[in-house]
Amino acid sequence: MYSEKVMDHFTNPRNVGEIEDASGVGTVGNAKCGDIMKVYLKIEDGIVKDAKFKTFGCGAAVATSSMATELVKGKTIQEALEVTNKAVMEALDGLPPIKVHCSCLAEEALHAALWDYAQKEGIVIEGLEEPVNDISEHEEILEEDY
Amino acid sequence: MNDVVYFDNAATTRVRNEVVEAMTKYFSESYGNPSSVYKIAQTNKNAVEKGREQVAKAINAEKNEIYFTAGGSEADNWAIKGIAESYLDKGKHIITLSIEHHAVLHTCEYLESKGFEVTYLPVDKFGIVELEKIKNAIRKDTILISVMFANNEIGSIQPIKEIGALAKEKGIIFHTDAVQAVGHIPIDVKEMNIDLLSMSAHKFYGPKGIGALYIKKGIKIKPLIHGGAQERNRRAGTENVPGIVGMGVAIELITNELDKEAKRLSFLRDKLIDSILSDIPHSRLNGDRKNRLPGNVNISFEFIEGESILLMLDMKGICASSGSACTSGSLDPSHVLLAIGLPHEKAHGSLRLTLGMFNTEEEVDYIIKELPSIVKRLRDMSPLYEDFVKNKQIVTE
């Protein structure tokens, strides 16, 4: 079902954890769908110095989180914006069709973390839009349902 | 211990050697079509009839009440569509459960699109329907009650005998999808007042692609598969002779061992449940503790997702399944787990282990040993667990 690269990033995920003094944190997805990604970025002088993640989800969700954080490390903010779901998927040698949404979540989580950073710094990152898949909205939905 | 530890016997089972041996001859030497006149054909006709007898005996039916199908799904489709069509003049209402297998649910949905009305009854938090709910759902135009014998995911066993008695009293036809029950718990169609019963050989150490529908004498039912005159004109198609032979041998062997095997599996099941619940915090058993299939374990682990658990188990050589969305092929987790009241996130974190005759206590001990570290590893990676731990700290501070 999964490529060797996906299995490698699932079994030995890179960058699992938290960054205490993160420059930006983004959480996307919702527990209802079974995927939540939280990405921490440490940004200094416009460069992503470190990236960490925590993920609740399937094999593809863990692997894409791992790959996405790996890809943005050392990149400029603009370069980090170009780490798209397509780039993550290609770096993992593809995903089964039903799992493609996981790679979208990885991109959204990165963007959400960058947005958080921009908000904190009071700057505007060109080409970055406010994350739509904000977790707080979904939590409300969850409460309504149960 | 085997390299592969197979805990997915509700999905399918390994065909036992005696069954393979009995079947082999009917692929090679004895390949005749049972409908033909020559000798090898007659031998095969006899083999089919012997299989029918073996199946009938296992559920206390008569030989001519057993009709072979290509499996459990066909039997369910036939029972429900066939009865719906045959009793149209009486009404268009069907009662079933929300936790049925998709072979029943999707068939009912199909009938709804054809103008039938279906009541999908809820179950309690243990996955069992209250008799009163069925009683209240019965209408003048109810033609069929279809209630599964035992659930494939959480193993809950329904009060089949009571439902059968109720259906008989009200003059309504009663079908049960017994795919998970046959060969695992005792079934007596007469005592339980069952009119139609679906079963599938590969769930009790027989081959895939063969099943049967028990149809009580006197029940009218239109065929699902039209064609030749096989199966007393009710199910066309050249008989799957090796399959029928295999199914017959499998059901005879397992029925003879049923009590002993059920006892052995129940012991292993309880050991597994007790150990997991005590070793792993924030875990809960899904389904009924007592009214439960002997080999079924279904546990939800909070803060983690099922497919990840399965991938980690697979690396340890353990085969299992889950009710998470990722394994169901949709965005929603198991309809059964949602029906017993689990919130989505807990349904996503479910693990089903189903034990069978080839499992040993050594294998059970092996998964008991391996599982806690797998759960811990995934929790250490989970933002939900992180939030939980932080909130707990705030509360205790």
XYZ file of N, CA, C and O in Angstrom, chain A residues 1-2 7 10-13 16-18 27 31-38 40 53-60 62 98-99 101 139 142 145-146, chain B residues 303-305 307-309 311-312 315 325-327 329-333 338 341-345 348-349 377-384 386-387 390:
288
model
N 0.823 -1.202 0.000
C 0.000 0.000 0.000
C 0.868 1.268 0.000
O 0.652 2.171 -0.780
N 1.860 1.322 0.896
C 2.719 2.509 0.995
C 4.077 2.265 0.358
O 4.586 1.138 0.348
N 7.005 4.283 4.469
C 7.185 3.372 5.613
C 8.400 3.774 6.437
O 8.390 3.684 7.665
N 7.419 6.684 8.430
C 6.470 6.302 9.484
C 7.188 5.599 10.633
O 6.972 5.889 11.802
N 8.093 4.666 10.267
C 8.770 3.892 11.322
C 9.849 4.704 12.032
O 10.050 4.526 13.221
N 10.527 5.566 11.280
C 11.547 6.419 11.907
C 11.234 7.880 11.624
O 11.972 8.544 10.901
N 10.150 8.370 12.184
C 9.787 9.747 11.848
C 10.856 10.730 12.311
O 11.389 10.594 13.416
N 10.114 14.525 15.418
C 8.974 14.411 16.335
C 9.271 15.214 17.589
O 10.380 15.133 18.122
N 8.314 15.986 18.050
C 8.489 16.676 19.323
C 7.939 18.083 19.302
O 7.131 18.434 18.439
N 8.385 18.859 20.306
C 7.903 20.238 20.431
C 9.114 21.162 20.439
O 10.206 20.732 20.787
N -1.674 24.264 14.020
C -2.372 22.983 14.200
C -3.530 22.920 13.217
O -4.364 23.820 13.179
N -9.980 15.828 14.990
C -10.012 14.454 15.487
C -11.138 13.655 14.858
O -11.075 12.442 14.742
N -12.165 14.364 14.415
C -13.309 13.691 13.825
C -12.912 12.931 12.563
O -13.355 11.818 12.323
N -12.067 13.584 11.746
C -11.597 12.923 10.518
C -10.463 11.951 10.808
O -10.077 11.173 9.943
N -9.887 12.053 11.986
C -8.817 11.128 12.323
C -7.419 11.631 12.016
O -6.478 10.857 12.010
N -7.272 12.915 11.732
C -5.933 13.466 11.473
C -5.780 14.831 12.130
O -6.578 15.724 11.882
N -4.767 14.976 12.967
C -4.412 16.296 13.491
C -2.906 16.454 13.376
O -2.157 15.560 13.772
N -2.472 17.560 12.792
C -1.035 17.832 12.702
C -0.731 19.140 13.396
O -1.425 20.131 13.207
N 0.324 19.103 14.186
C 0.772 20.305 14.875
C 2.240 20.507 14.492
O 3.059 19.610 14.711
N 5.703 22.943 14.698
C 6.430 24.006 15.399
C 7.581 24.460 14.506
O 8.323 23.611 13.993
N 7.237 18.319 14.885
C 5.796 18.076 14.732
C 5.293 17.063 15.747
O 6.057 16.287 16.323
N 3.968 17.116 15.917
C 3.244 16.026 16.602
C 2.033 15.726 15.736
O 1.365 16.649 15.272
N 1.784 14.458 15.517
C 0.663 14.091 14.648
C -0.160 12.958 15.236
O 0.385 11.985 15.754
N -1.481 13.155 15.138
C -2.442 12.094 15.446
C -2.997 11.693 14.091
O -3.577 12.520 13.393
N -2.755 10.474 13.685
C -3.269 10.076 12.380
C -2.663 8.800 11.862
O -1.937 8.102 12.576
N -2.964 8.515 10.608
C -2.556 7.252 10.002
C -1.096 7.288 9.585
O -0.399 8.279 9.791
N -0.642 6.230 8.965
C 0.743 6.121 8.522
C 1.129 7.261 7.600
O 2.203 7.860 7.747
N 0.253 7.603 6.672
C 0.545 8.668 5.715
C 0.629 10.019 6.412
O 1.458 10.857 6.050
N 1.607 10.618 9.494
C 2.882 10.687 10.216
C 4.020 10.912 9.221
O 4.878 11.787 9.398
N -6.334 7.641 -1.747
C -7.190 7.997 -0.620
C -6.434 8.758 0.473
O -7.014 9.375 1.352
N -5.102 8.726 0.396
C -4.282 9.382 1.421
C -3.744 10.736 0.989
O -2.988 11.357 1.729
N -5.101 13.518 0.840
C -5.509 14.602 1.738
C -4.539 14.790 2.896
O -4.430 15.879 3.454
N -13.258 22.088 16.640
C -13.542 21.665 18.010
C -14.963 22.040 18.407
O -15.633 21.325 19.113
N -17.236 19.515 17.005
C -17.188 18.294 17.807
C -18.113 18.400 19.019
O -18.864 17.486 19.313
N -21.747 18.083 18.189
C -22.177 16.720 17.864
C -22.303 15.821 19.085
O -23.107 14.906 19.107
N -21.477 16.037 20.060
C -21.509 15.100 21.193
C -21.841 15.801 22.493
O -21.031 16.303 23.163
N -6.285 8.957 22.022
C -5.222 9.844 21.516
C -4.440 9.284 20.329
O -3.528 9.919 19.832
N -4.743 8.065 19.879
C -3.988 7.552 18.731
C -4.944 6.995 17.684
O -6.129 6.805 17.947
N -4.399 6.721 16.514
C -5.225 6.353 15.371
C -4.942 4.908 14.968
O -3.803 4.437 15.034
N -4.941 2.993 12.119
C -4.062 2.473 11.061
C -2.607 2.483 11.502
O -1.836 1.579 11.177
N -2.232 3.509 12.254
C -0.861 3.567 12.761
C -0.570 2.376 13.677
O 0.525 1.815 13.642
N -1.563 2.010 14.475
C -1.382 0.850 15.358
C -1.170 -0.403 14.496
O -0.273 -1.210 14.757
N -0.027 -0.660 11.436
C 1.273 -0.674 10.753
C 2.388 -1.081 11.715
O 3.290 -1.837 11.372
N 2.279 -0.580 12.935
C 3.286 -0.927 13.956
C 3.184 -2.404 14.333
O 4.203 -3.071 14.516
N 4.720 -4.618 11.736
C 6.181 -4.704 11.812
C 6.635 -5.745 12.824
O 7.749 -6.231 12.765
N -11.125 5.422 10.103
C -11.537 5.826 8.754
C -10.522 5.352 7.725
O -10.877 4.923 6.638
N -9.257 5.415 8.107
C -8.200 5.073 7.165
C -8.294 3.627 6.720
O -7.815 3.271 5.656
N -8.868 2.781 7.546
C -8.962 1.387 7.144
C -10.335 1.088 6.551
O -10.537 0.045 5.953
N -11.735 3.049 4.293
C -11.751 3.551 2.935
C -12.614 4.787 2.768
O -12.927 5.185 1.665
N -13.022 5.393 3.880
C -13.769 6.648 3.793
C -13.262 7.569 4.887
O -12.342 7.225 5.612
N -13.876 8.726 5.017
C -13.422 9.645 6.057
C -14.059 9.342 7.404
O -13.656 9.857 8.431
N -15.089 8.504 7.376
C -15.778 8.199 8.621
C -15.275 6.895 9.214
O -15.052 5.928 8.499
N -15.165 6.877 10.541
C -14.798 5.608 11.165
C -15.982 4.641 11.154
O -17.072 4.992 10.695
N -19.552 4.058 16.037
C -20.330 5.287 16.218
C -21.703 4.957 16.804
O -22.208 5.677 17.655
N -21.995 4.700 20.416
C -21.808 5.957 21.128
C -20.384 6.459 21.231
O -20.117 7.428 21.942
N -19.458 5.840 20.540
C -18.085 6.338 20.604
C -17.974 7.629 19.802
O -18.464 7.700 18.677
N -17.308 8.654 20.366
C -17.036 9.827 19.544
C -16.032 9.448 18.450
O -15.303 8.465 18.596
N -16.017 10.224 17.387
C -15.170 9.891 16.240
C -13.727 9.573 16.631
O -13.160 8.579 16.190
N -13.139 10.430 17.471
C -11.705 10.241 17.737
C -11.413 8.926 18.449
O -10.369 8.329 18.250
N -11.701 6.152 15.837
C -10.494 6.092 14.996
C -9.388 5.293 15.674
O -8.549 4.703 15.005
N -9.384 5.290 16.985
C -8.307 4.620 17.714
C -8.661 3.211 18.156
O -8.200 2.752 19.187
N 4.483 4.735 21.989
C 5.219 5.420 20.928
C 4.301 6.352 20.135
O 4.666 7.491 19.825
N 3.122 5.870 19.821
C 2.187 6.694 19.051
C 1.646 7.848 19.887
O 1.427 8.945 19.386
N 1.458 7.603 21.175
C 0.976 8.688 22.038
C 2.029 9.777 22.180
O 1.709 10.957 22.213
N 3.311 9.357 22.255
C 4.377 10.353 22.368
C 4.411 11.271 21.155
O 4.949 12.370 21.205
N 3.842 10.786 20.057
C 3.840 11.530 18.803
C 2.547 12.329 18.648
O 2.402 13.087 17.709
N 1.589 12.113 19.554
C 0.236 12.647 19.331
C 0.004 14.003 19.988
O 0.217 14.168 21.193
N -0.468 14.984 19.194
C -0.786 16.290 19.785
C -1.971 16.213 20.744
O -2.079 17.025 21.658
N -2.853 15.223 20.555
C -3.996 15.079 21.463
C -3.521 14.663 22.847
O -4.020 15.126 23.867
N -0.507 15.180 24.010
C 0.236 16.326 24.524
C -0.718 17.287 25.239
O -0.460 17.696 26.371
N -1.845 17.593 24.572
C -2.836 18.491 25.180
C -3.392 17.890 26.462
O -3.564 18.580 27.467
N -0.877 18.185 29.256
C -0.753 19.576 29.712
C -1.967 19.995 30.544
O -1.813 20.612 31.597
